[in-house]
Amino acid sequence: MNAQEFAPTRRGPNTPEELLTVPQVMARLQLGRSAVYDLLRTGQLASITVGRARRIPAHSLTDFIRTRLEQEAA
């Protein structure tokens, strides 16, 4: 893993959204496949389906991490 993987994405009105695969999310969160799919199934992590492929917008991952940090701090 490198530092660029955790760099925040800068989104503007004309910037395409970065879509992550389940294995990429697994690597970033250091979780197993079933744990990531559990997060998707329970709605804790938002995703879209493109054809038969599941994709997670990068901002959804950032939002999930931020929410969890806020919950832990409370």
Short mmCIF file of C-alpha atoms in Angstrom, two decimals:
data_model
loop_
_atom_site.label_atom_id
_atom_site.label_comp_id
_atom_site.label_asym_id
_atom_site.label_seq_id
_atom_site.Cartn_x
_atom_site.Cartn_y
_atom_site.Cartn_z
CA MET A 1 0.00 0.00 0.00
CA ASN A 2 1.23 3.47 -0.71
CA ALA A 3 0.33 6.90 0.63
CA GLN A 4 -1.47 7.83 -2.58
CA GLU A 5 -4.14 5.18 -1.90
CA PHE A 6 -5.24 7.12 1.19
CA ALA A 7 -4.95 10.57 -0.37
CA PRO A 8 -8.30 12.34 -0.46
CA THR A 9 -9.83 12.64 -3.89
CA ARG A 10 -10.43 16.16 -5.03
CA ARG A 11 -13.82 16.28 -6.68
CA GLY A 12 -15.01 19.17 -8.70
CA PRO A 13 -18.02 19.57 -10.93
CA ASN A 14 -16.16 18.10 -13.92
CA THR A 15 -14.06 15.51 -12.07
CA PRO A 16 -15.17 11.91 -12.55
CA GLU A 17 -15.78 9.92 -9.38
CA GLU A 18 -13.17 7.30 -8.56
CA LEU A 19 -14.82 3.89 -8.30
CA LEU A 20 -13.12 1.22 -6.23
CA THR A 21 -13.41 -2.53 -6.56
CA VAL A 22 -14.17 -4.76 -3.59
CA PRO A 23 -10.52 -6.00 -3.50
CA GLN A 24 -9.30 -2.38 -3.40
CA VAL A 25 -11.62 -1.63 -0.46
CA MET A 26 -10.49 -4.85 1.22
CA ALA A 27 -6.88 -3.69 0.96
CA ARG A 28 -7.58 -0.16 2.18
CA LEU A 29 -9.60 -1.29 5.19
CA GLN A 30 -7.52 -4.43 5.75
CA LEU A 31 -10.69 -6.50 5.92
CA GLY A 32 -11.74 -9.74 4.32
CA ARG A 33 -14.10 -10.08 1.39
CA SER A 34 -17.11 -11.16 3.47
CA ALA A 35 -16.61 -8.26 5.92
CA VAL A 36 -16.68 -5.75 3.04
CA TYR A 37 -19.79 -7.38 1.57
CA ASP A 38 -21.42 -7.22 5.04
CA LEU A 39 -20.75 -3.46 5.11
CA LEU A 40 -22.32 -3.16 1.66
CA ARG A 41 -25.31 -5.37 2.57
CA THR A 42 -26.07 -3.39 5.74
CA GLY A 43 -25.78 -0.04 3.94
CA GLN A 44 -22.83 1.14 6.02
CA LEU A 45 -20.83 1.44 2.82
CA ALA A 46 -22.55 2.73 -0.32
CA SER A 47 -21.97 1.14 -3.70
CA ILE A 48 -23.27 0.94 -7.23
CA THR A 49 -23.58 -1.95 -9.62
CA VAL A 50 -22.14 -1.62 -13.11
CA GLY A 51 -23.31 -4.62 -15.06
CA ARG A 52 -22.50 -7.48 -12.69
CA ALA A 53 -19.62 -5.62 -11.02
CA ARG A 54 -19.93 -3.93 -7.63
CA ARG A 55 -18.13 -0.56 -7.35
CA ILE A 56 -17.67 1.65 -4.30
CA PRO A 57 -17.28 5.40 -4.86
CA ALA A 58 -14.12 6.65 -3.15
CA HIS A 59 -16.10 9.32 -1.29
CA SER A 60 -18.31 6.57 0.20
CA LEU A 61 -15.24 4.92 1.68
CA THR A 62 -14.04 8.27 3.06
CA ASP A 63 -17.51 8.97 4.51
CA PHE A 64 -17.62 5.51 6.10
CA ILE A 65 -14.23 6.02 7.76
CA ARG A 66 -15.18 9.51 8.97
CA THR A 67 -18.46 8.24 10.42
CA ARG A 68 -16.73 5.38 12.23
CA LEU A 69 -14.13 7.76 13.69
CA GLU A 70 -16.89 10.06 14.94
CA GLN A 71 -18.74 7.11 16.49
CA GLU A 72 -15.56 5.93 18.25
CA ALA A 73 -14.91 9.45 19.59
CA ALA A 74 -18.42 9.81 21.03
#
